[in-house]
Amino acid sequence: MIKIPVDSNPYQEQTFAIAQDRLRLTLRYNSIGDQWSMDVYDVNRERFDAQGVALIVGIPMMWRANVDYFFWANDLSATGLDPMGGQDLGVRVELLCGLKSEVDA
């Protein structure tokens, strides 16, 4: 798994590679709903693999999607809370991306 460099900026966009996939990740904080969401764009295939996926701690996000990778939000404080308050991402909660083939299902 690779650690995605994130912080608490309410709008973030970055491009990275995992295996053969080149992905553009967009993260948004919704202050009304007090939640983070992500869009994942496959640069090679020129298509969105996901839009508006909520960041949830402890659940492999995009596991059931027809892609080779997944995302994982890890709570470093071990409280098990999703990123909230707009200040948790990159501080209390880290974001990881891994290949499904490297995980025992």
C-alpha positions as CSV (number, residue, x, y, z in Angstrom):
1,M,0.0,0.0,0.0
2,I,1.1,3.5,-0.6
3,K,0.4,6.5,1.7
4,I,-1.3,9.4,-0.2
5,P,0.1,12.7,1.0
6,V,-3.0,14.6,2.2
7,D,-3.7,17.5,4.6
8,S,-6.8,19.4,5.8
9,N,-7.1,21.7,2.8
10,P,-10.8,21.5,1.9
11,Y,-10.0,20.9,-1.8
12,Q,-7.1,18.8,-2.9
13,E,-6.2,17.3,-6.2
14,Q,-3.2,15.1,-7.1
15,T,-2.1,12.5,-9.6
16,F,-0.3,9.3,-8.7
17,A,0.4,5.8,-10.1
18,I,-0.3,2.5,-8.6
19,A,0.7,-0.5,-10.7
20,Q,-0.4,0.2,-14.2
21,D,-3.1,2.7,-13.2
22,R,-2.5,6.5,-13.3
23,L,-5.1,8.1,-11.1
24,R,-6.2,11.7,-10.4
25,L,-7.6,11.9,-6.9
26,T,-9.8,14.8,-5.9
27,L,-10.7,15.3,-2.2
28,R,-13.4,17.7,-1.0
29,Y,-14.6,18.6,2.5
30,N,-18.3,19.4,2.8
31,S,-18.6,21.7,5.8
32,I,-22.5,21.4,5.8
33,G,-22.4,17.6,6.0
34,D,-19.1,17.6,7.9
35,Q,-17.6,14.9,5.7
36,W,-14.9,14.3,3.2
37,S,-15.5,12.7,-0.2
38,M,-13.3,11.7,-3.1
39,D,-13.4,11.5,-6.9
40,V,-11.1,9.1,-8.7
41,Y,-10.3,9.6,-12.3
42,D,-8.4,7.1,-14.4
43,V,-6.0,9.2,-16.5
44,N,-5.1,6.3,-18.9
45,R,-8.6,5.3,-19.7
46,E,-10.0,8.9,-19.5
47,R,-12.9,8.0,-17.2
48,F,-14.1,8.4,-13.7
49,D,-13.8,5.2,-11.6
50,A,-15.6,6.9,-8.7
51,Q,-17.3,10.2,-7.8
52,G,-18.5,11.4,-4.4
53,V,-17.3,8.4,-2.4
54,A,-17.3,9.3,1.3
55,L,-14.1,8.7,3.2
56,I,-14.9,6.1,5.9
57,V,-12.4,4.7,8.4
58,G,-11.9,1.0,8.4
59,I,-13.8,0.1,5.2
60,P,-11.9,-0.7,2.0
61,M,-13.4,2.0,-0.3
62,M,-13.9,0.9,-3.9
63,W,-13.4,-2.8,-3.0
64,R,-16.4,-3.8,-5.1
65,A,-15.6,-1.5,-8.0
66,N,-14.3,-3.1,-11.2
67,V,-10.7,-1.7,-10.6
68,D,-7.5,-3.3,-9.4
69,Y,-7.0,-0.9,-6.4
70,F,-8.8,0.3,-3.3
71,F,-8.5,3.1,-0.8
72,W,-8.2,2.8,3.0
73,A,-8.7,5.6,5.6
74,N,-6.7,4.8,8.7
75,D,-7.5,6.4,12.1
76,L,-4.1,7.0,13.7
77,S,-5.7,7.8,17.1
78,A,-7.5,4.4,17.1
79,T,-10.9,6.0,18.0
80,G,-12.4,4.6,14.9
81,L,-14.1,7.9,13.9
82,D,-14.4,9.0,10.2
83,P,-12.5,12.2,9.3
84,M,-14.6,15.1,10.4
85,G,-14.4,18.7,11.4
86,G,-12.3,19.5,8.4
87,Q,-9.1,19.2,10.3
88,D,-8.7,15.5,10.7
89,L,-7.5,14.5,7.2
90,G,-3.7,14.2,7.1
91,V,-3.5,14.7,10.9
92,R,-5.7,12.0,12.7
93,V,-6.7,10.2,9.5
94,E,-4.3,9.0,6.8
95,L,-5.3,7.9,3.3
96,L,-3.8,4.8,1.7
97,C,-4.1,3.1,-1.7
98,G,-3.4,-0.5,-2.3
99,L,-3.8,-3.3,-4.8
100,K,-6.6,-5.8,-4.3
101,S,-4.2,-8.6,-5.5
102,E,-1.9,-7.9,-2.5
103,V,-4.6,-8.5,0.1
104,D,-6.0,-11.8,1.3
105,A,-9.8,-11.6,0.7
